[in-house]
């Protein structure tokens, strides 16, 4: 990491540039969201730039919100960035703010990352001391300030609209869309919500040019991606790889292979897919290969499922997790996750599950849920039913 003055030289250049040109670099780079869904960052920025604050409450305002709630088990790349590279994230938020005309950046940081909260607060103080944030920054006429918020401790508060409610001091409940946050987000003002890693890509893009970023990676996934390997690997840790890198290479060359007999990988968090070992060679670290094979790259956490861990217990845990974390707003998730858990528990007591009923349940959750908590759970369940059929068959009628 270069000295701060060197690192922020690009910020002083940005402040002298046309904001549409800066946004154009991000669009050319085609940065896709690293938080899970892979949505192009440039689209959101442009929508927010074109939106008006219609609240009529005082000075019109827009926000950049950094989603640092990182709740996926086995994911810790956002933590790494916040603790070790806080200025990459902050500068990314400042540049995003400049593109859309936002004057406030809000970081919503997982409360279980207390060091990250303190490190980021100190980094903000350093920026203030250098005059890189505040009013009329370096005579540019642009104002920017930060607010750091300790998150509320619920997985669902990582969902962008529940997160906005949580910042507003409300219950962490998902909002219906439209309106999208870019139109009416935090306090109903135009807001861009991006993941930590997505925002951390921005300084590199502006320094090296959008085309240089676009050149890296695969056809539809540009740049690099942080991948987290859990303790089931010989060399667990965070690895940065160019998008398109074969998953097998990450596992064998970087992770050193499995540290214990393993039967599957749960990639992309609890709402991601369950990848059996025979599918590893079909996957690379990009959104498209995961989608093609019926899995999800998500935030790219890799959790290994031990050979001797019963898949039925794993599914029980997934339903239980969703039931506990459901915000309760929609029936398919609130009731479906609890019913799924009950069915799987009773199957372990000898009462076989009606397969058609179970399929109806997960289909209802998948297509009827308001957000990807209830809507995403069925993916892993369906993968397990497909690839671990022989193990699970005894629980189904
Ligand atoms: C239940 C749930 C939890 C989520 N948790 C996170 C999270 O911890 N961090 C994150 O960046 N995105 C999370 N997301 C995705 C966000 O809703 C949103 O898509 C993301 O912050 C957008 O940023 P990106 O485009 O940079 O990925 C979650 C989504 C759902 C449905
Ligand atoms: S799917 Fe679950 S978490 Fe999402 S809105 Fe519905 S009840 Fe809330």
GROMACS .gro file of C-alpha atoms in nm, residues 135-378:
model
  244
  135UNK     CA    1  -1.691   2.086   0.281
  136UNK     CA    2  -1.563   2.226  -0.048
  137UNK     CA    3  -1.287   1.963  -0.060
  138UNK     CA    4  -0.962   2.116  -0.191
  139UNK     CA    5  -1.166   2.404  -0.337
  140UNK     CA    6  -1.363   2.171  -0.567
  141UNK     CA    7  -1.708   2.269  -0.442
  142UNK     CA    8  -1.769   1.902  -0.357
  143UNK     CA    9  -1.870   1.804  -0.003
  144UNK     CA   10  -1.836   1.456   0.145
  145UNK     CA   11  -1.855   1.310   0.494
  146UNK     CA   12  -1.870   0.963   0.647
  147UNK     CA   13  -2.086   0.798   0.906
  148UNK     CA   14  -1.985   0.463   1.057
  149UNK     CA   15  -2.261   0.245   1.198
  150UNK     CA   16  -2.229  -0.075   1.398
  151UNK     CA   17  -2.470  -0.325   1.247
  152UNK     CA   18  -2.762  -0.477   1.433
  153UNK     CA   19  -2.644  -0.838   1.439
  154UNK     CA   20  -2.897  -1.003   1.207
  155UNK     CA   21  -2.807  -1.189   0.888
  156UNK     CA   22  -3.102  -1.035   0.705
  157UNK     CA   23  -2.969  -0.685   0.776
  158UNK     CA   24  -2.714  -0.760   0.502
  159UNK     CA   25  -3.002  -0.752   0.253
  160UNK     CA   26  -2.980  -0.401   0.118
  161UNK     CA   27  -3.328  -0.275   0.205
  162UNK     CA   28  -3.336  -0.436   0.552
  163UNK     CA   29  -2.998  -0.270   0.598
  164UNK     CA   30  -3.142   0.071   0.508
  165UNK     CA   31  -3.426   0.021   0.758
  166UNK     CA   32  -3.173  -0.078   1.021
  167UNK     CA   33  -2.968   0.238   0.962
  168UNK     CA   34  -3.289   0.439   0.997
  169UNK     CA   35  -3.339   0.280   1.339
  170UNK     CA   36  -3.627   0.062   1.225
  171UNK     CA   37  -3.671  -0.314   1.245
  172UNK     CA   38  -3.443  -0.490   0.996
  173UNK     CA   39  -3.727  -0.583   0.765
  174UNK     CA   40  -3.697  -0.613   0.388
  175UNK     CA   41  -3.871  -0.344   0.178
  176UNK     CA   42  -4.078  -0.418  -0.129
  177UNK     CA   43  -3.928  -0.300  -0.459
  178UNK     CA   44  -3.983  -0.079  -0.656
  179UNK     CA   45  -3.889   0.180  -0.556
  180UNK     CA   46  -3.526   0.065  -0.569
  181UNK     CA   47  -3.270   0.219  -0.335
  182UNK     CA   48  -3.116   0.413  -0.625
  183UNK     CA   49  -3.450   0.598  -0.651
  184UNK     CA   50  -3.565   0.601  -0.286
  185UNK     CA   51  -3.319   0.449  -0.046
  186UNK     CA   52  -3.189   0.574   0.286
  187UNK     CA   53  -3.444   0.814   0.440
  188UNK     CA   54  -3.619   0.787   0.100
  189UNK     CA   55  -3.335   0.966  -0.077
  190UNK     CA   56  -3.147   0.824  -0.381
  191UNK     CA   57  -2.891   0.574  -0.249
  192UNK     CA   58  -2.633   0.336  -0.388
  193UNK     CA   59  -2.569   0.026  -0.177
  194UNK     CA   60  -2.254  -0.164  -0.262
  195UNK     CA   61  -2.050  -0.435  -0.101
  196UNK     CA   62  -1.710  -0.357   0.057
  197UNK     CA   63  -1.516  -0.548  -0.208
  198UNK     CA   64  -1.707  -0.384  -0.496
  199UNK     CA   65  -1.621  -0.038  -0.363
  200UNK     CA   66  -1.261  -0.142  -0.301
  201UNK     CA   67  -1.224  -0.211  -0.677
  202UNK     CA   68  -1.297   0.152  -0.767
  203UNK     CA   69  -0.962   0.322  -0.683
  204UNK     CA   70  -0.776   0.069  -0.899
  205UNK     CA   71  -1.018   0.125  -1.186
  206UNK     CA   72  -0.980   0.503  -1.173
  207UNK     CA   73  -0.601   0.484  -1.138
  208UNK     CA   74  -0.548   0.226  -1.414
  209UNK     CA   75  -0.852   0.293  -1.634
  210UNK     CA   76  -1.174   0.100  -1.681
  211UNK     CA   77  -1.040  -0.076  -1.990
  212UNK     CA   78  -0.749  -0.227  -1.792
  213UNK     CA   79  -0.995  -0.372  -1.539
  214UNK     CA   80  -1.223  -0.497  -1.817
  215UNK     CA   81  -0.928  -0.681  -1.974
  216UNK     CA   82  -0.884  -0.893  -1.661
  217UNK     CA   83  -1.105  -1.190  -1.598
  218UNK     CA   84  -1.355  -1.388  -1.798
  219UNK     CA   85  -1.611  -1.276  -2.054
  220UNK     CA   86  -1.879  -1.165  -1.809
  221UNK     CA   87  -1.684  -1.134  -1.484
  222UNK     CA   88  -1.412  -0.872  -1.488
  223UNK     CA   89  -1.124  -0.802  -1.254
  224UNK     CA   90  -1.027  -1.017  -0.961
  225UNK     CA   91  -1.220  -1.177  -0.678
  226UNK     CA   92  -1.132  -1.253  -0.318
  227UNK     CA   93  -1.204  -1.613  -0.226
  228UNK     CA   94  -1.223  -1.736   0.135
  229UNK     CA   95  -1.128  -2.095   0.216
  230UNK     CA   96  -1.232  -2.240   0.551
  231UNK     CA   97  -1.041  -2.462   0.793
  232UNK     CA   98  -1.124  -2.773   0.589
  233UNK     CA   99  -0.834  -2.679   0.358
  234UNK     CA  100  -0.466  -2.740   0.427
  235UNK     CA  101  -0.397  -2.371   0.370
  236UNK     CA  102  -0.712  -2.186   0.474
  237UNK     CA  103  -0.725  -1.814   0.407
  238UNK     CA  104  -0.816  -1.537   0.165
  239UNK     CA  105  -0.684  -1.553  -0.189
  240UNK     CA  106  -0.720  -1.290  -0.459
  241UNK     CA  107  -0.753  -1.452  -0.800
  242UNK     CA  108  -0.828  -1.322  -1.145
  243UNK     CA  109  -1.189  -1.394  -1.240
  244UNK     CA  110  -1.199  -1.707  -1.455
  245UNK     CA  111  -0.938  -1.893  -1.246
  246UNK     CA  112  -1.034  -2.262  -1.227
  247UNK     CA  113  -1.184  -2.358  -0.891
  248UNK     CA  114  -0.961  -2.667  -0.889
  249UNK     CA  115  -0.654  -2.444  -0.900
  250UNK     CA  116  -0.780  -2.242  -0.602
  251UNK     CA  117  -0.844  -2.559  -0.404
  252UNK     CA  118  -0.532  -2.755  -0.493
  253UNK     CA  119  -0.262  -2.497  -0.560
  254UNK     CA  120  -0.365  -2.215  -0.325
  255UNK     CA  121  -0.557  -2.405  -0.059
  256UNK     CA  122  -0.319  -2.703  -0.065
  257UNK     CA  123  -0.610  -2.946  -0.104
  258UNK     CA  124  -0.847  -3.074   0.163
  259UNK     CA  125  -0.730  -3.117   0.520
  260UNK     CA  126  -0.989  -3.390   0.586
  261UNK     CA  127  -1.212  -3.620   0.382
  262UNK     CA  128  -1.466  -3.388   0.218
  263UNK     CA  129  -1.781  -3.458   0.019
  264UNK     CA  130  -1.903  -3.117  -0.094
  265UNK     CA  131  -1.840  -2.743  -0.088
  266UNK     CA  132  -2.098  -2.490   0.011
  267UNK     CA  133  -1.998  -2.187  -0.194
  268UNK     CA  134  -2.149  -1.838  -0.169
  269UNK     CA  135  -2.296  -1.859   0.180
  270UNK     CA  136  -2.612  -2.025   0.311
  271UNK     CA  137  -2.804  -1.909   0.002
  272UNK     CA  138  -2.541  -2.047  -0.234
  273UNK     CA  139  -2.517  -2.387  -0.398
  274UNK     CA  140  -2.385  -2.715  -0.261
  275UNK     CA  141  -2.113  -2.828  -0.502
  276UNK     CA  142  -2.029  -3.200  -0.503
  277UNK     CA  143  -1.660  -3.278  -0.564
  278UNK     CA  144  -1.728  -3.415  -0.913
  279UNK     CA  145  -1.843  -3.067  -1.024
  280UNK     CA  146  -1.529  -2.880  -0.917
  281UNK     CA  147  -1.362  -2.916  -1.257
  282UNK     CA  148  -1.662  -2.756  -1.430
  283UNK     CA  149  -1.631  -2.435  -1.228
  284UNK     CA  150  -1.410  -2.128  -1.231
  285UNK     CA  151  -1.423  -1.816  -1.016
  286UNK     CA  152  -1.677  -1.622  -1.220
  287UNK     CA  153  -2.051  -1.564  -1.219
  288UNK     CA  154  -2.121  -1.741  -1.549
  289UNK     CA  155  -1.974  -2.087  -1.486
  290UNK     CA  156  -2.153  -2.109  -1.151
  291UNK     CA  157  -2.481  -2.004  -1.310
  292UNK     CA  158  -2.438  -2.247  -1.601
  293UNK     CA  159  -2.377  -2.541  -1.367
  294UNK     CA  160  -2.666  -2.452  -1.134
  295UNK     CA  161  -2.469  -2.303  -0.844
  296UNK     CA  162  -2.389  -1.949  -0.723
  297UNK     CA  163  -2.056  -1.776  -0.680
  298UNK     CA  164  -2.209  -1.526  -0.437
  299UNK     CA  165  -1.950  -1.359  -0.216
  300UNK     CA  166  -1.716  -1.656  -0.284
  301UNK     CA  167  -1.686  -1.808   0.061
  302UNK     CA  168  -1.595  -2.176   0.036
  303UNK     CA  169  -1.716  -2.392   0.322
  304UNK     CA  170  -1.618  -2.758   0.308
  305UNK     CA  171  -1.866  -3.023   0.419
  306UNK     CA  172  -1.688  -3.320   0.580
  307UNK     CA  173  -1.742  -3.666   0.436
  308UNK     CA  174  -1.893  -3.794   0.761
  309UNK     CA  175  -2.135  -3.502   0.811
  310UNK     CA  176  -2.486  -3.631   0.728
  311UNK     CA  177  -2.644  -3.426   0.448
  312UNK     CA  178  -2.983  -3.448   0.621
  313UNK     CA  179  -2.832  -3.268   0.922
  314UNK     CA  180  -2.685  -3.008   0.690
  315UNK     CA  181  -3.028  -2.942   0.537
  316UNK     CA  182  -3.184  -2.926   0.883
  317UNK     CA  183  -2.931  -2.659   0.973
  318UNK     CA  184  -3.001  -2.459   0.655
  319UNK     CA  185  -3.376  -2.451   0.719
  320UNK     CA  186  -3.319  -2.367   1.085
  321UNK     CA  187  -3.081  -2.085   0.992
  322UNK     CA  188  -3.337  -1.936   0.752
  323UNK     CA  189  -3.620  -1.975   1.005
  324UNK     CA  190  -3.415  -1.795   1.269
  325UNK     CA  191  -3.294  -1.519   1.037
  326UNK     CA  192  -3.617  -1.464   0.842
  327UNK     CA  193  -3.740  -1.105   0.881
  328UNK     CA  194  -4.095  -1.241   0.880
  329UNK     CA  195  -4.233  -1.009   0.615
  330UNK     CA  196  -4.344  -1.273   0.364
  331UNK     CA  197  -4.519  -1.607   0.422
  332UNK     CA  198  -4.312  -1.836   0.194
  333UNK     CA  199  -3.996  -1.768   0.390
  334UNK     CA  200  -4.141  -1.717   0.737
  335UNK     CA  201  -4.361  -2.026   0.735
  336UNK     CA  202  -4.179  -2.229   0.469
  337UNK     CA  203  -3.845  -2.234   0.649
  338UNK     CA  204  -4.006  -2.352   0.972
  339UNK     CA  205  -4.216  -2.617   0.794
  340UNK     CA  206  -3.904  -2.739   0.610
  341UNK     CA  207  -3.717  -2.775   0.935
  342UNK     CA  208  -4.010  -2.963   1.094
  343UNK     CA  209  -4.029  -3.204   0.799
  344UNK     CA  210  -3.658  -3.277   0.811
  345UNK     CA  211  -3.663  -3.325   1.188
  346UNK     CA  212  -3.957  -3.564   1.171
  347UNK     CA  213  -3.789  -3.758   0.889
  348UNK     CA  214  -3.497  -3.824   1.123
  349UNK     CA  215  -3.751  -3.966   1.371
  350UNK     CA  216  -3.867  -4.215   1.107
  351UNK     CA  217  -4.160  -4.024   0.950
  352UNK     CA  218  -4.078  -4.012   0.580
  353UNK     CA  219  -4.127  -3.686   0.392
  354UNK     CA  220  -4.379  -3.671   0.110
  355UNK     CA  221  -4.146  -3.580  -0.179
  356UNK     CA  222  -4.415  -3.393  -0.377
  357UNK     CA  223  -4.506  -3.186  -0.071
  358UNK     CA  224  -4.141  -3.106  -0.007
  359UNK     CA  225  -4.087  -3.005  -0.370
  360UNK     CA  226  -4.394  -2.778  -0.349
  361UNK     CA  227  -4.255  -2.620  -0.036
  362UNK     CA  228  -3.919  -2.533  -0.184
  363UNK     CA  229  -4.075  -2.417  -0.511
  364UNK     CA  230  -4.308  -2.185  -0.315
  365UNK     CA  231  -4.011  -2.046  -0.124
  366UNK     CA  232  -3.808  -2.002  -0.441
  367UNK     CA  233  -4.067  -1.818  -0.647
  368UNK     CA  234  -4.281  -1.660  -0.376
  369UNK     CA  235  -4.028  -1.507  -0.138
  370UNK     CA  236  -3.980  -1.134  -0.134
  371UNK     CA  237  -3.602  -1.148  -0.105
  372UNK     CA  238  -3.315  -1.388  -0.161
  373UNK     CA  239  -3.319  -1.523   0.196
  374UNK     CA  240  -3.628  -1.737   0.144
  375UNK     CA  241  -3.580  -1.733  -0.233
  376UNK     CA  242  -3.217  -1.849  -0.219
  377UNK     CA  243  -3.237  -2.131   0.033
  378UNK     CA  244  -3.390  -2.379  -0.216
   0.00000   0.00000   0.00000
